[in-house]
Short mmCIF file of C-alpha atoms and ligand atoms in Angstrom, two decimals:
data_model
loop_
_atom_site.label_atom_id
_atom_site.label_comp_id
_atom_site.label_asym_id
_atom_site.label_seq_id
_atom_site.Cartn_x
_atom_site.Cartn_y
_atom_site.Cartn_z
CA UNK A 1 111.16 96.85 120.52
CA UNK A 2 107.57 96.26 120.11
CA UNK A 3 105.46 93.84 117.68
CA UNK A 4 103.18 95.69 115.58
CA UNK A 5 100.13 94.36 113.63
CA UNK A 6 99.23 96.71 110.91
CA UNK A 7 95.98 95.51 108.84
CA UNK A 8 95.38 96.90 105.40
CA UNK A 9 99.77 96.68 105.26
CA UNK A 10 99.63 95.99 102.05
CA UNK A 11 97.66 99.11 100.81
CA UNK A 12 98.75 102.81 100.20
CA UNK A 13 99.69 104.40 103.71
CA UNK A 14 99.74 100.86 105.80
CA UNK A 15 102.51 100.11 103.52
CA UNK A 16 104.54 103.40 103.79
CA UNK A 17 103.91 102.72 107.87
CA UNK A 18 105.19 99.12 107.51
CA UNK A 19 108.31 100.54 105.96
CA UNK A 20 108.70 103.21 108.55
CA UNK A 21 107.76 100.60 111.88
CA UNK A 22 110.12 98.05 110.71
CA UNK A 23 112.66 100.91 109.61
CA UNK A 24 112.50 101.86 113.22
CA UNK A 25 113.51 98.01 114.55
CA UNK A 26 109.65 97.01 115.68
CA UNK A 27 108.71 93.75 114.60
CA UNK A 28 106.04 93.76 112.13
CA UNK A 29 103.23 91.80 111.31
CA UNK A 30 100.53 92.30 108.15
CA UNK A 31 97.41 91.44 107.83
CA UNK A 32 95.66 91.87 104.17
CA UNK A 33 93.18 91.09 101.59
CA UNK A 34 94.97 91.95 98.57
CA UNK A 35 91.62 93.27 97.47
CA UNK A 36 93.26 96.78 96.63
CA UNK A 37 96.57 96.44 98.31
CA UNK A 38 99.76 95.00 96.67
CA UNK A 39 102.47 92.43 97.75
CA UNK A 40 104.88 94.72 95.92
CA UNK A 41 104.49 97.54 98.25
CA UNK A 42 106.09 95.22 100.87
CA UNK A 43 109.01 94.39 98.97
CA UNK A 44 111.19 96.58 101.57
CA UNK A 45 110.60 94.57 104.78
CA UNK A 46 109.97 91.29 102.87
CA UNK A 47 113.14 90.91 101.16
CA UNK A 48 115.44 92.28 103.68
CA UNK A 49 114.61 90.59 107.37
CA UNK A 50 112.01 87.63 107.30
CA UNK A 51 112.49 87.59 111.69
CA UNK A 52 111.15 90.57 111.96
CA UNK A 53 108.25 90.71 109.17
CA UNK A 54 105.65 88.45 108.28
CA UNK A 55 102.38 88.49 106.31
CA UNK A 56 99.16 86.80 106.73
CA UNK A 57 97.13 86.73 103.60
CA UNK A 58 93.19 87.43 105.44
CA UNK A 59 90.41 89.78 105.81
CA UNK A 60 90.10 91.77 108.81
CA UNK A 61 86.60 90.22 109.06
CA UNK A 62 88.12 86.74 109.77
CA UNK A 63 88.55 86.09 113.26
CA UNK A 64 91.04 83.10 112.71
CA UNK A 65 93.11 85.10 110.53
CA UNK A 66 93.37 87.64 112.73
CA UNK A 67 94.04 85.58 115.78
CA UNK A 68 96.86 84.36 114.10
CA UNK A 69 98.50 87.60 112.59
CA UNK A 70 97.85 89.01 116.03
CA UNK A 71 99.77 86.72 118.40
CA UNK A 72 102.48 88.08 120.18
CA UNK A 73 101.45 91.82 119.53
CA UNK A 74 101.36 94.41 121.76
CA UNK A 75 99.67 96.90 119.39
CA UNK A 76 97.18 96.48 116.61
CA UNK A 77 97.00 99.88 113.51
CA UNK A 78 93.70 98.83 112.04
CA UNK A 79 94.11 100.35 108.09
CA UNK A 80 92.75 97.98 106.36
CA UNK A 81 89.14 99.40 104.73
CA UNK A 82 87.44 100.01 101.46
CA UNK A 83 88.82 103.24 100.35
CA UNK A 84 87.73 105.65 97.80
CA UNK A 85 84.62 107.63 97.26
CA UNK A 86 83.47 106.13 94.06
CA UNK A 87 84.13 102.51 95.39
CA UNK A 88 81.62 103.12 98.53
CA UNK A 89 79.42 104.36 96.13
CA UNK A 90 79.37 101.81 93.50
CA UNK A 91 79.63 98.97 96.30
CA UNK A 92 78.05 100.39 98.98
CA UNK A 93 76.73 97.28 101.14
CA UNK A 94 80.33 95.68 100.81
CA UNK A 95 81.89 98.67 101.59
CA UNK A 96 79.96 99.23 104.87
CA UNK A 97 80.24 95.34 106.09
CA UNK A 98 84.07 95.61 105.48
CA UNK A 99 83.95 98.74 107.49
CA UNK A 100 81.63 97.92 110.36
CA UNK A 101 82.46 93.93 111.05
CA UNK A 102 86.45 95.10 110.24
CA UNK A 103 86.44 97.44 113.18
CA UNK A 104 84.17 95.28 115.63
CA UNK A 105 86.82 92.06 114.44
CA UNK A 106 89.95 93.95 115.40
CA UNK A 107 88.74 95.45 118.52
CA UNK A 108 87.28 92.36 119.90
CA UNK A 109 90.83 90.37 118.57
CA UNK A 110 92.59 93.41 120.66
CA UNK A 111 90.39 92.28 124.10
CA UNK A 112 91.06 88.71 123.56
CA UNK A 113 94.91 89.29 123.05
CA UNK A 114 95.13 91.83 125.40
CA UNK A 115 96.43 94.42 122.60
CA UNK A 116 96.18 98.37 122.05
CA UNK A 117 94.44 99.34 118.94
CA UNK A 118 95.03 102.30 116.75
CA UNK A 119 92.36 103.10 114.67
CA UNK A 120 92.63 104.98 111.23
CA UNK A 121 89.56 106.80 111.19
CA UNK A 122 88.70 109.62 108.53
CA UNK A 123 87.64 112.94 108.33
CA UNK A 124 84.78 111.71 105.97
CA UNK A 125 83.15 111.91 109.45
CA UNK A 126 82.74 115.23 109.90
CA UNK A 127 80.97 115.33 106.49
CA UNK A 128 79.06 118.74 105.62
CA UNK A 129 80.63 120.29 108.56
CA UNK A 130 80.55 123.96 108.40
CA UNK A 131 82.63 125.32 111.07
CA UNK A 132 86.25 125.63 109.71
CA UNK A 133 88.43 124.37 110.59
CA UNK A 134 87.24 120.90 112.08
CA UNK A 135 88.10 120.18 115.45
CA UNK A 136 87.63 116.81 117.02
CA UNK A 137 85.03 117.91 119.53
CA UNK A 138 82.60 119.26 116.81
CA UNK A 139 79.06 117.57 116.40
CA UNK A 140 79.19 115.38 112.75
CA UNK A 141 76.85 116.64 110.42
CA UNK A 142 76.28 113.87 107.88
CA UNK A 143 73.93 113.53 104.80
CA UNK A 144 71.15 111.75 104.30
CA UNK A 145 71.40 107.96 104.40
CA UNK A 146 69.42 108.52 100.56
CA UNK A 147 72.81 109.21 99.16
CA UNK A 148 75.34 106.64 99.62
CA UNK A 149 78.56 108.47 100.01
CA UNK A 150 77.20 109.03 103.87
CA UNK A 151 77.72 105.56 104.33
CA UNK A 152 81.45 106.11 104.83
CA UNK A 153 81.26 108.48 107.20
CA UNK A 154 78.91 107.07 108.98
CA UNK A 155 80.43 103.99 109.12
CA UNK A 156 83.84 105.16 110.12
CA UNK A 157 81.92 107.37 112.71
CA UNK A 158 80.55 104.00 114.03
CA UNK A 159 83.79 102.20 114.54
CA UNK A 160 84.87 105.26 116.57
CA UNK A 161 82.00 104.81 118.95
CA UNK A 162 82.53 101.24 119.40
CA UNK A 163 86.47 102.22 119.98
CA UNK A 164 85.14 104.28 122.78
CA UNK A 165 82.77 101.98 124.24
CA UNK A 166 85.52 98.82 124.15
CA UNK A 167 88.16 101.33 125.97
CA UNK A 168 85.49 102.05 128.74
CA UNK A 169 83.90 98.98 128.88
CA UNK A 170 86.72 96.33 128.48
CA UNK A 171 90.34 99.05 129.26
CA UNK A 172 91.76 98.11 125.43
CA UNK A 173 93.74 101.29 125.11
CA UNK A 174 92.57 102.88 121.69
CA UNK A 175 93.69 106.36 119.61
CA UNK A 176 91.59 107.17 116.93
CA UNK A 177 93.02 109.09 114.05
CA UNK A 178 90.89 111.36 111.27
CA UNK A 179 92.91 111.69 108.39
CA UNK A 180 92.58 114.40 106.06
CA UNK A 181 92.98 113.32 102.25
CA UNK A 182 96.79 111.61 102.58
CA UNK A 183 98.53 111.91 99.30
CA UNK A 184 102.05 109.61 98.34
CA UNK A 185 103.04 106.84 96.10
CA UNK A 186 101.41 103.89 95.98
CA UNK A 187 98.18 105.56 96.46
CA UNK A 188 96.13 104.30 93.31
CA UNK A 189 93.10 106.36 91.45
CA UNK A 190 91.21 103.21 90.81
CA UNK A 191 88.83 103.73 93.26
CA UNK A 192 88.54 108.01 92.65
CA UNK A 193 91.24 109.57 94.26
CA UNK A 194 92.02 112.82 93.06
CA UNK A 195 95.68 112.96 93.03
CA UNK A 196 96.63 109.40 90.90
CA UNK A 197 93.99 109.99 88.93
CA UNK A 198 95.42 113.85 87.92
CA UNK A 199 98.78 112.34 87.70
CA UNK A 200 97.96 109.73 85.43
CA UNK A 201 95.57 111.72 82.94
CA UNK A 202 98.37 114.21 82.76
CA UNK A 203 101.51 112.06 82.24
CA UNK A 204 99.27 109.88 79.40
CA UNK A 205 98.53 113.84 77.87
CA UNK A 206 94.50 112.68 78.49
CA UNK A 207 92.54 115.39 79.48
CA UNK A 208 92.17 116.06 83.66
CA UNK A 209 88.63 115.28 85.07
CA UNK A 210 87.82 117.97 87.51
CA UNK A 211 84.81 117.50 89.26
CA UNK A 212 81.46 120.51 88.86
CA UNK A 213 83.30 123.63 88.87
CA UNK A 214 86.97 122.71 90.55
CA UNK A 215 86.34 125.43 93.79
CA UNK A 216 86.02 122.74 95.96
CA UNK A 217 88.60 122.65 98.52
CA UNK A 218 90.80 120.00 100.11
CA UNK A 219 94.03 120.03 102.06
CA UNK A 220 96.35 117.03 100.84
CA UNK A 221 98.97 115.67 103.38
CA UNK A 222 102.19 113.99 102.71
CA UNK A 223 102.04 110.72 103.90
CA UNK A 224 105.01 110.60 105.62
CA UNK A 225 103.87 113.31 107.44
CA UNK A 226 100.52 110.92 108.44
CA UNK A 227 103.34 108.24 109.09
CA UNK A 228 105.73 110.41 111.42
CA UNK A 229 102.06 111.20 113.23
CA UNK A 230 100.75 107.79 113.71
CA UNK A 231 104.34 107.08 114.95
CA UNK A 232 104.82 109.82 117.63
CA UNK A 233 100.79 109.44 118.58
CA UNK A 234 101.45 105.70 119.21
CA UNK A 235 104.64 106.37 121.24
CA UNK A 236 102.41 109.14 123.24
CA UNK A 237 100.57 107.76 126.88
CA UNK A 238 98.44 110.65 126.53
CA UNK A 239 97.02 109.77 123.23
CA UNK A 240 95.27 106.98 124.40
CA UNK A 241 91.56 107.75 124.54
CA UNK A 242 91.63 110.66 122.53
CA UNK A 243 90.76 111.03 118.94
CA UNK A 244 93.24 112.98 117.05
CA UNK A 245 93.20 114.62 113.16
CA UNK A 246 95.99 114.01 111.09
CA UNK A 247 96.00 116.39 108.42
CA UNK A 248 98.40 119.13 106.74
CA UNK A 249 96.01 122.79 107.08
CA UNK A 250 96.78 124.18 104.04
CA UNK A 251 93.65 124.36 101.65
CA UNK A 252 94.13 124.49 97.97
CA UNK A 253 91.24 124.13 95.08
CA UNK A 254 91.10 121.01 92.84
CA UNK A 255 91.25 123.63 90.00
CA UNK A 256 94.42 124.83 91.69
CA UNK A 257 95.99 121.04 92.45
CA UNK A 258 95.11 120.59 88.39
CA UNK A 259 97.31 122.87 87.72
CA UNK A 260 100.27 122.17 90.08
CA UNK A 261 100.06 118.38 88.76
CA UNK A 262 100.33 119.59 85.03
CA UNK A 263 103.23 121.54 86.26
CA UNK A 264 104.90 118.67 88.07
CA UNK A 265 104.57 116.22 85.23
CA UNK A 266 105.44 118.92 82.55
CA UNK A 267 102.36 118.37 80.75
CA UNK A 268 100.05 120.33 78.62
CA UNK A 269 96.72 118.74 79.04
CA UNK A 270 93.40 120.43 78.40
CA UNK A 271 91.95 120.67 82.41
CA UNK A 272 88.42 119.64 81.74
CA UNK A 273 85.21 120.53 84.24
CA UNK A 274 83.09 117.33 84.37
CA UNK A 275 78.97 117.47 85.82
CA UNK A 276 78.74 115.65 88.96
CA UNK A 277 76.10 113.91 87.46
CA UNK A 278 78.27 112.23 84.66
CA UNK A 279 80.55 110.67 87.35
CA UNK A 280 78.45 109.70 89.92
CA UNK A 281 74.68 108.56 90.52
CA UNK A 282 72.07 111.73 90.64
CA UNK A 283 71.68 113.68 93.56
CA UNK A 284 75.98 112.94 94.83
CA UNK A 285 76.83 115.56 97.32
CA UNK A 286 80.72 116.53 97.00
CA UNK A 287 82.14 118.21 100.24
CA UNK A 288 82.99 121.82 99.61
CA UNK A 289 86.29 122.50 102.52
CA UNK A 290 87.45 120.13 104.85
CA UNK A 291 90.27 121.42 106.66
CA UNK A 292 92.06 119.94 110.47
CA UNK A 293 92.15 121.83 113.20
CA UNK A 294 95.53 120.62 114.42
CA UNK A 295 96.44 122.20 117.52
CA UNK A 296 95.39 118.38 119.34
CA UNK A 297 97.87 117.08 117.43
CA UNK A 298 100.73 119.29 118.18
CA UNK A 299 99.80 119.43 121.69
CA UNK A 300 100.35 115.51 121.84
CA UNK A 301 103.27 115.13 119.38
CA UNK A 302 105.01 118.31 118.98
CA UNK A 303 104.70 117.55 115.13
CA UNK A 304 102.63 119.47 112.60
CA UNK A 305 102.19 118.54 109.33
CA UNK A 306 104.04 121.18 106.58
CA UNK A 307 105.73 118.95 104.10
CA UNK A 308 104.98 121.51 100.43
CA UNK A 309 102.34 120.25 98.45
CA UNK A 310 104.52 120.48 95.31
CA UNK A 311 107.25 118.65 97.14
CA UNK A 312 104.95 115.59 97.87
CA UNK A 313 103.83 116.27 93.99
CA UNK A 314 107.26 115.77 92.39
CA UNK A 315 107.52 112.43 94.82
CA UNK A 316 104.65 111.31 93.30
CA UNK A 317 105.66 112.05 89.57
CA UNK A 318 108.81 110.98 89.68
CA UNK A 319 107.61 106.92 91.31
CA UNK A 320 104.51 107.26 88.79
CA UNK A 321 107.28 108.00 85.93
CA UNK A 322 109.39 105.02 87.27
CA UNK A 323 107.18 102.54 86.84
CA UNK A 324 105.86 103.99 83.94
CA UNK A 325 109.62 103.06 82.46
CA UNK A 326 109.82 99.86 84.26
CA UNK A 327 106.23 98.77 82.86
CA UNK A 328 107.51 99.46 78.82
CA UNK A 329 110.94 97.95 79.58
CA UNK A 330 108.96 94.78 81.00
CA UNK A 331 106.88 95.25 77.24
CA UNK A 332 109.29 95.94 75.81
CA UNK A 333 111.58 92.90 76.98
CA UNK A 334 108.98 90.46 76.01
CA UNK A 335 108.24 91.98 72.26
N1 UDP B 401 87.93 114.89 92.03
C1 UDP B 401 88.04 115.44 90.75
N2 UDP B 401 88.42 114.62 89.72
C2 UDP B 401 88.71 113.29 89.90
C3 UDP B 401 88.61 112.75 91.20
C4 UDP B 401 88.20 113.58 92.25
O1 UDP B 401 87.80 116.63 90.53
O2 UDP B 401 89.06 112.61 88.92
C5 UDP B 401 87.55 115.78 93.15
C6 UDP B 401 86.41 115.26 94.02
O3 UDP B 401 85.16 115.60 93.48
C7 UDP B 401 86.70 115.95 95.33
C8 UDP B 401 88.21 116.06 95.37
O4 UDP B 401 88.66 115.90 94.01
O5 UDP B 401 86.14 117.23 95.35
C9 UDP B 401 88.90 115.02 96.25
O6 UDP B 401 88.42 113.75 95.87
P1 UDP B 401 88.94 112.40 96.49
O7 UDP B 401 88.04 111.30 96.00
O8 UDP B 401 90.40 112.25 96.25
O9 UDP B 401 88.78 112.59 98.07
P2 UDP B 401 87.55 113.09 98.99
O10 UDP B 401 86.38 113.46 98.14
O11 UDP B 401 87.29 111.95 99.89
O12 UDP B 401 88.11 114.27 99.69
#
C-alpha cells in the first residue's frame, strides 16, 4: 500500500481524507499548521495505529518541514491553504503568500523526492464565469485585482499553472482538482462559510445572515463524495495531467439552503437578508451560480457526486449537536 502525505490533514476535508486513506490501509503522513485545522480531527488514525500515521507540526511554506513529512512518500495531496472568503479578504497578503509559496514548496519538495502531487485547487478560479455549467477547458474570468476576493482565485489559478509547468518541465505527475463548495463536519464558519455558520445561528435560535438578497446560487457537495473522488482520481493513470472538478451539480439558493438548515436543526429562526456592504469592505463582488460540469470526472472515475443535500445536512446537525452536548457536559463537569 502506498505512503501518502496529505498537507492541511488537520483541517476540514484533509482530515475526512486522512480518515478515508488510512481507512483504506495507505500509510499516512500529515503535514499542518494548526492555524485553522485541529489535532482533534485526527483522533481516528492517531489513536488507533501510530505505524501507519504520523504528524509533523509545519507550514507548507517550510522546506525542512516538508522534507521531513515527505520522506518515503510516493504521493503528496497538497490541502493545506487559507480557506474562507472573508479570511482572504480581511488578510489578504497572508492569504496569497500561504497560497502561492505553499504550492511552489510542495511541488518543488515533490521534484526533489521524486513524488506525485495532487493538488486541491478551487472553483474560485473560474470566478464571474458565465457559461453554465463550468467546464475545465473554459477561459477564467476573474475580477479586478481592486477587490480582494480575486486574490483567491487568482492565486489558486497560479498554483495550477505552475502544476502544469513542473509536470512538463521536470515529469512530477500532477492532478489538479476544482472543488465546488464541499460541505461536512468539521468544516468551521469562522472564516465565512455558509453552511457552519447557518447551522450554528440556527441551533443557538440567532437569527440566519443571508447575504444581499439570498438568489445567489451554489451547489454544496458532500465531502465524502469529494473524498471517494480524490480517491478514485488518485488511483486513475489517466488523471495525471488533467485538471478535474469535483463538485455535486445540483444548484440550490442560499435563501433555499436557509431554509433546509432551519428544517434540519428544527429551528424557528427569523432568516435575515444582510447588505453586502455590512459584511464585507465596499465594492465586494459575491458570485451569482457556480455550478461543475462533471462529465470529466465521470469519464475518469465512473463516480458522480449525488449524495442529498439534506442527507449531508442532518450529518452535519447531528456532529454540530454532539459537541454541542459534549461542550456543556465538559461545563457542566467543571461547575
Ligand atoms: N453567505 C451568506 N451568509 C453567511 C455566509 C455566506 O449568505 O453567513 C453566502 C455568501 O455570500 C455566498 C454563499 O453564501 O453567496 C456561499 O458562501 P461561502 O463563503 O460558503 O462560499 P463561496 O462564496 O466561496 O461559494
Amino acid at each position: 500500500m502506498a505512503t501518502i502525505l496529505v498537507t492541511g490533514g488537520a483541517g476540514f476535508i484533509g482530515s475526512h481524507l486522512v480518515d478515508r486513506l488510512w481507512r483504506d490501509g495507505a500509510t499516512v503522513r500529515v503535514l499542518d499548521d494548526l492555524s485553522s485545522g485541529l489535532l482533534e480531527n485526527l483522533s481516528g488514525p492517531r489513536e488507533f495505529e501510530r505505524e501507519r500515521f504520523r504528524f509533523t507540526l509545519g507550514s507548507v511554506t517550510d522546506r525542512d518541514a516538508l522534507d521531513e513529512a515527505a520522506a518515503g512518500c510516493d504521493w503528496i495531496f497538497h490541502l493545506a491553504a487559507v480557506v474562507g472568503v472573508r479570511r482572504v479578504v480581511e488578510e489578504p497578503v497572508e492569504a496569497q503568500r500561504n497560497l502561492l509559496h505553499g504550492t511552489e514548496a510542495v511541488l518543488e519538495c515533490a521534484r526533489r523526492n521524486g513524488c506525485g502531487v495532487l493538488l486541491a485547487s478551487s472553483s474560485e478560479v473560474y470566478g464571474k464565469g458565465l457559461r453554465i455549467p463550468f467546464h475545465e477547458d473554459d477561459d477564467l474570468r476573474l475580477g479586478s485585482p481592486a477587490h480582494a476576493r480575486w486574490g483567491y482565485g487568482a492565486a489558486k489559478a497560479m498554483g495550477e499553472f505552475l502544476a502544469k509547468s513542473y509536470a512538463d518541465t521536470y515529469d512530477v505527475p500532477v492532478i489538479v482538482t476544482r472543488f465546488f463548495n464541499t460541505v461536512g463536519p468539521r468544516q468551521n464558519g469562522r472564516f465565512g462559510m455558509v453552511v457552519p455558520r447557518f447551522v450554528r445561528q440556527a441551533l443557538g435560535g440567532a437569527p440566519i445572515t443571508v447575504y444581499g438578497d439570498g438568489a445567489q446560487q451554489r451547489c454544496f457537495t458532500d465531502v465524502r463524495d469529494t473524498v471517494e473522488c480524490l480517491v478514485r482520481l488518485w488511483q486513475c493513470p489517466e488523471a495525471i495531467g488533467e485538471i478535474v472538478n469535483i463538485g455535486n451539480d445540483r444548484e440550490i439558493t442560499i435563501l433555499d439552503l436557509a431554509r433546509r438548515v432551519l428544517g434540519a436543526c428544527d429551528s424557528d429562526s427569523e432568516i435575515r437578508c444582510v447588505a453586502y456592504d455590512q459584511v464585507f469592505p465596499a465594492g465586494f463582488e459575491d458570485v451569482r451560480r457556480r455550478v461543475p460540469d462533471v462529465t470529466r470526472l465521470e469519464q475518469l472515475t465512473g463516480y458522480r457526486p449525488a449524495r442529498d443535500l439534506d442527507e449531508t445536512l442532518g450529518w452535519i446537525v447531528a456532529d454540530a449537536r454532539a459537541r454541542l452536548d459534549r461542550a456543556a457536559s465538559v461545563t457542566g463537569s467543571r461547575a
